[in-house]
mmCIF file of C-alpha atoms in Angstrom:
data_model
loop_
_atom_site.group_PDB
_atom_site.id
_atom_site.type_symbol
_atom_site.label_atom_id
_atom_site.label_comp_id
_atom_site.label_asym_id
_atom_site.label_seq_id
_atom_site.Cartn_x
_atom_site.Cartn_y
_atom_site.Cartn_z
ATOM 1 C CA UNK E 1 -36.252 31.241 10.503
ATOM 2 C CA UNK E 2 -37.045 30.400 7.134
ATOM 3 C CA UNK E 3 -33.127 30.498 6.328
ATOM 4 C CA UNK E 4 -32.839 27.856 9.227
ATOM 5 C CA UNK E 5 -35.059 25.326 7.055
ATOM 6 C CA UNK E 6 -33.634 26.096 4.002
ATOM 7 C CA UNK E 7 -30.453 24.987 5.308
ATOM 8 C CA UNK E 8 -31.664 22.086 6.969
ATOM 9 C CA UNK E 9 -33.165 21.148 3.673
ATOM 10 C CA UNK E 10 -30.177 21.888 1.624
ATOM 11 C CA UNK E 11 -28.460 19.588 4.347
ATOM 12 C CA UNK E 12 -30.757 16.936 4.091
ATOM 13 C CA UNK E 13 -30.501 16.672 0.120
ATOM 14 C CA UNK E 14 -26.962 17.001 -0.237
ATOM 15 C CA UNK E 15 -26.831 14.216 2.212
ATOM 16 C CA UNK E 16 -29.450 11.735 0.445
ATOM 17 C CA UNK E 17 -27.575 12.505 -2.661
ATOM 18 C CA UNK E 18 -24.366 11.327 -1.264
ATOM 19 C CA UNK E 19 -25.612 8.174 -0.167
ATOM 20 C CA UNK E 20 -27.707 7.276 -3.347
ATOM 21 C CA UNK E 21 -23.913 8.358 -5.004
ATOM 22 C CA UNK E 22 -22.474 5.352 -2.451
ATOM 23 C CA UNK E 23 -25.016 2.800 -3.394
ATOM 24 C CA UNK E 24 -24.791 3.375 -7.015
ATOM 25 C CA UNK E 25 -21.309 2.696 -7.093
ATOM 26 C CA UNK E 26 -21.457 -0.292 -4.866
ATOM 27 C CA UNK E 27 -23.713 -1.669 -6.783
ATOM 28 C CA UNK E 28 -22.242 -1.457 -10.129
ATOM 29 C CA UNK E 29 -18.828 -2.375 -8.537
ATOM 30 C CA UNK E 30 -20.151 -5.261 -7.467
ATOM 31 C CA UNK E 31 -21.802 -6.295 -11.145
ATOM 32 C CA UNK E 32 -18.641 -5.666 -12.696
ATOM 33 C CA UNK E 33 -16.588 -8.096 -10.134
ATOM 34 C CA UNK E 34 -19.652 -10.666 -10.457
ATOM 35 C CA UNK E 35 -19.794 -10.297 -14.803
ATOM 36 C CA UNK E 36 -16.025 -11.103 -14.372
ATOM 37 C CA UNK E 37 -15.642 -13.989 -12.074
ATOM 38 C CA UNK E 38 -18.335 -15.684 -13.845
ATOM 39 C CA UNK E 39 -16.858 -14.958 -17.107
ATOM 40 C CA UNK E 40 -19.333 -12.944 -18.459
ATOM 41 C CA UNK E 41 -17.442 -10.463 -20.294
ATOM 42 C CA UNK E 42 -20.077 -9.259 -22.798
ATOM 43 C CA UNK E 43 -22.076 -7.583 -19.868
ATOM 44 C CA UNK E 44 -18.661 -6.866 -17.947
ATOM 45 C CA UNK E 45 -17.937 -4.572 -21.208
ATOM 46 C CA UNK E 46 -21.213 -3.118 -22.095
ATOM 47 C CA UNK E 47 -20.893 -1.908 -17.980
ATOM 48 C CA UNK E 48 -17.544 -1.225 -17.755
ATOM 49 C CA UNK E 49 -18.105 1.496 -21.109
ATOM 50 C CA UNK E 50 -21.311 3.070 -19.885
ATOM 51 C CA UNK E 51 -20.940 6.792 -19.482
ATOM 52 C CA UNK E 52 -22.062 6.268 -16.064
ATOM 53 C CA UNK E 53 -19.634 3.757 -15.050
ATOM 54 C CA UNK E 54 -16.760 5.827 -16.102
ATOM 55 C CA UNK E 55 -18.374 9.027 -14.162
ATOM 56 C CA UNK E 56 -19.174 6.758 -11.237
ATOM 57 C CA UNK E 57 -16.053 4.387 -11.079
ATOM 58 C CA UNK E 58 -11.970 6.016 -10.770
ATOM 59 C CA UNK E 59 -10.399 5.740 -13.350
ATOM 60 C CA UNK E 60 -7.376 3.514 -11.718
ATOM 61 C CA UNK E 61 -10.454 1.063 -10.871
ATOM 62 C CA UNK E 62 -11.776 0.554 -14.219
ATOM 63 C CA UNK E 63 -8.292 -0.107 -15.946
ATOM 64 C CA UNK E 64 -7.680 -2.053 -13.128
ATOM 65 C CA UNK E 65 -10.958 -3.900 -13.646
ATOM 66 C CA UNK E 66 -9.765 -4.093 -17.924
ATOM 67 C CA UNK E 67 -6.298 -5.589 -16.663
ATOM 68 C CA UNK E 68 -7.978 -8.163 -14.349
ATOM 69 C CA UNK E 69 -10.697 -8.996 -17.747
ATOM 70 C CA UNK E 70 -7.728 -9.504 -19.597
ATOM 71 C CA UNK E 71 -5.786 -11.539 -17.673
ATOM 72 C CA UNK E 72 -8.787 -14.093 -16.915
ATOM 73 C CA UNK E 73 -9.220 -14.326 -20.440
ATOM 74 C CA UNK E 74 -5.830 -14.800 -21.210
ATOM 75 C CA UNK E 75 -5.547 -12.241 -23.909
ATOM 76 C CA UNK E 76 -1.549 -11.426 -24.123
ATOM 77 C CA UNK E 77 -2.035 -8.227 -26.548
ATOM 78 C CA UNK E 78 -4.627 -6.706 -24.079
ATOM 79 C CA UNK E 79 -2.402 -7.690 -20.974
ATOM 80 C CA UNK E 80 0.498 -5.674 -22.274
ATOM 81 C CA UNK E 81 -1.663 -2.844 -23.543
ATOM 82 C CA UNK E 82 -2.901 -1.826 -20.016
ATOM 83 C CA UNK E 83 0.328 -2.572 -18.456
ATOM 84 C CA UNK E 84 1.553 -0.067 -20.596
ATOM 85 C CA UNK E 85 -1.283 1.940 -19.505
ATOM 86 C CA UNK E 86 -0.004 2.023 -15.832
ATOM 87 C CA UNK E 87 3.296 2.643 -16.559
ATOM 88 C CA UNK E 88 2.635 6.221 -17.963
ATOM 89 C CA UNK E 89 0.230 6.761 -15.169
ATOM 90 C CA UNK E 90 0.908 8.612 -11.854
ATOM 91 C CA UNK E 91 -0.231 5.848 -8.738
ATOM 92 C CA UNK E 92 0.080 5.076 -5.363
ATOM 93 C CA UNK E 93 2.277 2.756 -3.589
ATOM 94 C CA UNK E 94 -0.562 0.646 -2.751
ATOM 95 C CA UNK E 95 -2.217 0.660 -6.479
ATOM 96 C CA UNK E 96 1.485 -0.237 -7.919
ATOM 97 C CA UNK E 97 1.195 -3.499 -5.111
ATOM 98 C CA UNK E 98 -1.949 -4.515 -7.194
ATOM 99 C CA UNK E 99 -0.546 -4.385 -10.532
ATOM 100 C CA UNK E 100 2.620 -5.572 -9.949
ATOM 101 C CA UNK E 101 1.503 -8.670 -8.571
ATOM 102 C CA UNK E 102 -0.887 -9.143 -11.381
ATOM 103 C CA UNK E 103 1.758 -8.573 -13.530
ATOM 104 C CA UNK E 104 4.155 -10.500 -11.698
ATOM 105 C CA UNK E 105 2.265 -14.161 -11.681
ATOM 106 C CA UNK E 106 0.888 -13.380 -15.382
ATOM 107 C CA UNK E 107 4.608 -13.482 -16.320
ATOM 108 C CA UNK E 108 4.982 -16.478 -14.134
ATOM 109 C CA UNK E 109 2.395 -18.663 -15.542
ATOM 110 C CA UNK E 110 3.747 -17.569 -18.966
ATOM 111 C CA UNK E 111 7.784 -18.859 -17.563
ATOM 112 C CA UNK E 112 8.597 -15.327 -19.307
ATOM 113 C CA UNK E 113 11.807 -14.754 -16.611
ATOM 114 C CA UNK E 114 12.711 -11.093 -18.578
ATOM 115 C CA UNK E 115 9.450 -9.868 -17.426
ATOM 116 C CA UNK E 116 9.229 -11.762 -14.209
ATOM 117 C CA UNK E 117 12.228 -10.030 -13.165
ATOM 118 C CA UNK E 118 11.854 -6.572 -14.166
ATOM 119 C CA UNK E 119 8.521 -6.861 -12.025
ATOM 120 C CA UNK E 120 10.018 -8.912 -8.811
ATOM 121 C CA UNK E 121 13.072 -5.836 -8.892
ATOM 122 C CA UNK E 122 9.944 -3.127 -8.835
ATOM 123 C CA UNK E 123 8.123 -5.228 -5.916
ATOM 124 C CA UNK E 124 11.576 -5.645 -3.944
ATOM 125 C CA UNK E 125 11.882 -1.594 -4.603
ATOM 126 C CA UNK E 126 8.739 -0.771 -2.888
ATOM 127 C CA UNK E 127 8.151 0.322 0.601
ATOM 128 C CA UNK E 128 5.810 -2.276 1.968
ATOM 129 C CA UNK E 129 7.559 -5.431 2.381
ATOM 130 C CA UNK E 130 4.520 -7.432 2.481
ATOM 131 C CA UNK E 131 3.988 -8.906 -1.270
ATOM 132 C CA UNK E 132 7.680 -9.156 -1.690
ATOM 133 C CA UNK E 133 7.869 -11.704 1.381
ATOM 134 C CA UNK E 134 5.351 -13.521 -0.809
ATOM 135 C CA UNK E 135 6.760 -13.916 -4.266
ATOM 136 C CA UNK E 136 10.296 -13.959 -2.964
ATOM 137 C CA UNK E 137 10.128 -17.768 -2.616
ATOM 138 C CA UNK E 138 8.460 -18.093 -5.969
ATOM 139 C CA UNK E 139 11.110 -16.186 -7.588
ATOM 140 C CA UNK E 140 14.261 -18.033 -6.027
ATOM 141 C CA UNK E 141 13.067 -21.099 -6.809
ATOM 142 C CA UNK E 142 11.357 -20.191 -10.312
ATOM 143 C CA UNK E 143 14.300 -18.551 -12.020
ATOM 144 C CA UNK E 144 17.211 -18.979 -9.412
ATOM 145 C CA UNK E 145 16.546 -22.283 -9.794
ATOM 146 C CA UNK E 146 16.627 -22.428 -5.280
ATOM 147 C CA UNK E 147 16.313 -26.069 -4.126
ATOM 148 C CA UNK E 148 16.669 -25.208 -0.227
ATOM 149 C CA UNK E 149 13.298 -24.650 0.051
ATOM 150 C CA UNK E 150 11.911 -28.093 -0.507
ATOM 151 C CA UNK E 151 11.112 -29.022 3.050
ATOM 152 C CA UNK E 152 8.745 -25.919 3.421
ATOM 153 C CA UNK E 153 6.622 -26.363 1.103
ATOM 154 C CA UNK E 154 6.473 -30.453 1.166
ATOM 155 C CA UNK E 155 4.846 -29.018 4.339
ATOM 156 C CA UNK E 156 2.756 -26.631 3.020
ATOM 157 C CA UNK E 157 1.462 -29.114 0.479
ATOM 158 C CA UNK E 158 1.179 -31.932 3.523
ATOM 159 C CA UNK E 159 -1.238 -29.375 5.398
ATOM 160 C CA UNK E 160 -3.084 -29.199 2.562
ATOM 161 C CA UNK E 161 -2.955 -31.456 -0.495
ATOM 162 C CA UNK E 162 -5.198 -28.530 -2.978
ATOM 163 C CA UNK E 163 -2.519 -26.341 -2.632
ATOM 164 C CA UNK E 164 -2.114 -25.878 -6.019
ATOM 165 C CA UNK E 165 0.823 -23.200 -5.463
ATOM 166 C CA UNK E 166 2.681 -25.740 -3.545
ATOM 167 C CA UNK E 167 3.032 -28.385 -6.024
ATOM 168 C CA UNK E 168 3.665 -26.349 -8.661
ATOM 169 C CA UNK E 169 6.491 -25.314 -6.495
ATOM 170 C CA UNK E 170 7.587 -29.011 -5.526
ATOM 171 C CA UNK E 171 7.738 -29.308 -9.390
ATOM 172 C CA UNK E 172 9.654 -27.191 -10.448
ATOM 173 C CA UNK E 173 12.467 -27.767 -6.721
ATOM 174 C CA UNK E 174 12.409 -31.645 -8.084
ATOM 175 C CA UNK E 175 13.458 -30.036 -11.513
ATOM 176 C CA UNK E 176 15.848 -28.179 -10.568
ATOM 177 C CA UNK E 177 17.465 -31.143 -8.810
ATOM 178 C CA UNK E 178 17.035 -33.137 -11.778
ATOM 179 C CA UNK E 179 14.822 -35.536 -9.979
ATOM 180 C CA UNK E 180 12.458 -36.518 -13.111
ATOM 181 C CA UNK E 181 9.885 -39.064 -10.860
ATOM 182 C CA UNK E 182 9.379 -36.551 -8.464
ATOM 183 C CA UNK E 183 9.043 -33.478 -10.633
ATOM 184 C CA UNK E 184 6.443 -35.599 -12.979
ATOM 185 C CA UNK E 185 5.063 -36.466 -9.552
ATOM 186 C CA UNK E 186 3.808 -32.954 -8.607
ATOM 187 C CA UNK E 187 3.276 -31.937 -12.278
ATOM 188 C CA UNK E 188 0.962 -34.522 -12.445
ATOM 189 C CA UNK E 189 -1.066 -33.665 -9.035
ATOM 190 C CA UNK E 190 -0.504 -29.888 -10.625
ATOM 191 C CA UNK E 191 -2.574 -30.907 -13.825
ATOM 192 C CA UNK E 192 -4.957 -32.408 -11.579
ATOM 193 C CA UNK E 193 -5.404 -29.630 -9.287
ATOM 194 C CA UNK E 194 -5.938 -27.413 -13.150
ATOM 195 C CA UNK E 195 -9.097 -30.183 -13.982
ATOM 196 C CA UNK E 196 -10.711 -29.318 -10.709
ATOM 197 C CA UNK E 197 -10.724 -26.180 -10.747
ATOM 198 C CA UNK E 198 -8.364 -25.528 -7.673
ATOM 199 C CA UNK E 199 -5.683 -23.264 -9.794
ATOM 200 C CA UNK E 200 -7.892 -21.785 -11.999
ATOM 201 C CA UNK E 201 -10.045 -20.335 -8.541
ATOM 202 C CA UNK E 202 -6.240 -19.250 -7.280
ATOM 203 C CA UNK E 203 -5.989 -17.395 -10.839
ATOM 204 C CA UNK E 204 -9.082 -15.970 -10.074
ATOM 205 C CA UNK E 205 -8.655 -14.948 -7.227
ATOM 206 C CA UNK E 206 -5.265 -13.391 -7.708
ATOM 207 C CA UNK E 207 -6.903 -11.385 -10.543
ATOM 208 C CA UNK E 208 -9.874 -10.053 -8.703
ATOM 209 C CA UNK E 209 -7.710 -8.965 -5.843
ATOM 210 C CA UNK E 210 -7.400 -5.576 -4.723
#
């Protein structure tokens, strides 16, 4: 009988231990995301390089998390560094979706079209459709220099004058057509878009997606 409660107990603690195991990773997960989408990065560091953090958190997550610090902060030398990272590491399908499209509208924001392409030919390559339908339209009109599409997103940006994606889209349609007012027209409501915050919450929240 005594074997029965042993068990039991065994059970119990094994059990408790798990979920404590749960909670402590929530929780510093969810310090990390907060130290980084308010910009703290001196607490986002001392976290993210606590011996506990790296026994707690995967491994993906955490150079995921130093790819997403370095991207908010704009820091090109640290960008490359842990894209190099992922390229010599073994990941899923759905972990190369999140770096990729990091990677992807970094390289679009910094009108490098060498890097925007080698990353639009790996998200094209990979088996879930989804992101690709996404940046296709970005990319044809971006660096194919596309002006079919202007009708779309004048709508898009008519449903919803903040979308800062939009008019940085109708900019660069008007420039390819070599239609100066209207191109300065939506680089302009661009610019203003950047002042209130609206493209630097879409940065954000591109960076902290996973």
């Amino acid at each position: 009988m005594k074997s029965v409660y042993y068990i039991v107990a065994i059970a119990l603690l094994l059990l408790l231990i798990n979920f404590g195991r749960k909670y402590i990773v929530k929780y510093v997960s969810s310090n990390l995301t907060d130290y980084l989408y308010n910009g703290d990065f001196d607490n986002f560091e001392k976290l993210i390089n606590k011996w506990y953090t790296k026994y707690l958190i995967h491994p993906f997550n955490i150079d995921f998390l130093k790819l997403s610090e370095a991207l908010i902060k704009q820091d090109s030398k640290q960008i490359e560094k842990c894209l190099e990272v992922f390229e010599n590491t073994t990941i899923t399908d759905k972990q190369k979706q999140a770096i990729y499209q990091k990677a992807f509208f970094y390289y679009l924001q910094e009108d490098n079209h060498t890097k925007l392409k080698k990353y639009y030919k790996l998200i094209k390559n990979l088996e879930d459709k989804t992101l690709f339908n996404n940046i296709d339209d970005i990319y044809k009109i971006v660096v194919d220099r596309d002006v079919t599409l202007l009708s779309k997103y004048e709508n898009i940006y008519n449903e919803n004058n903040n979308n800062s994606m939009a008019a940085y889209l109708l900019y660069n349609i008007y420039k390819n057509s070599d239609d100066s007012k209207n191109a300065n027209k939506y680089l302009n409501i661009f610019n203003e878009l950047v002042e209130k915050g609206a493209y630097i919450k879409w940065q954000i929240e591109i960076q902290m997606k996973k």
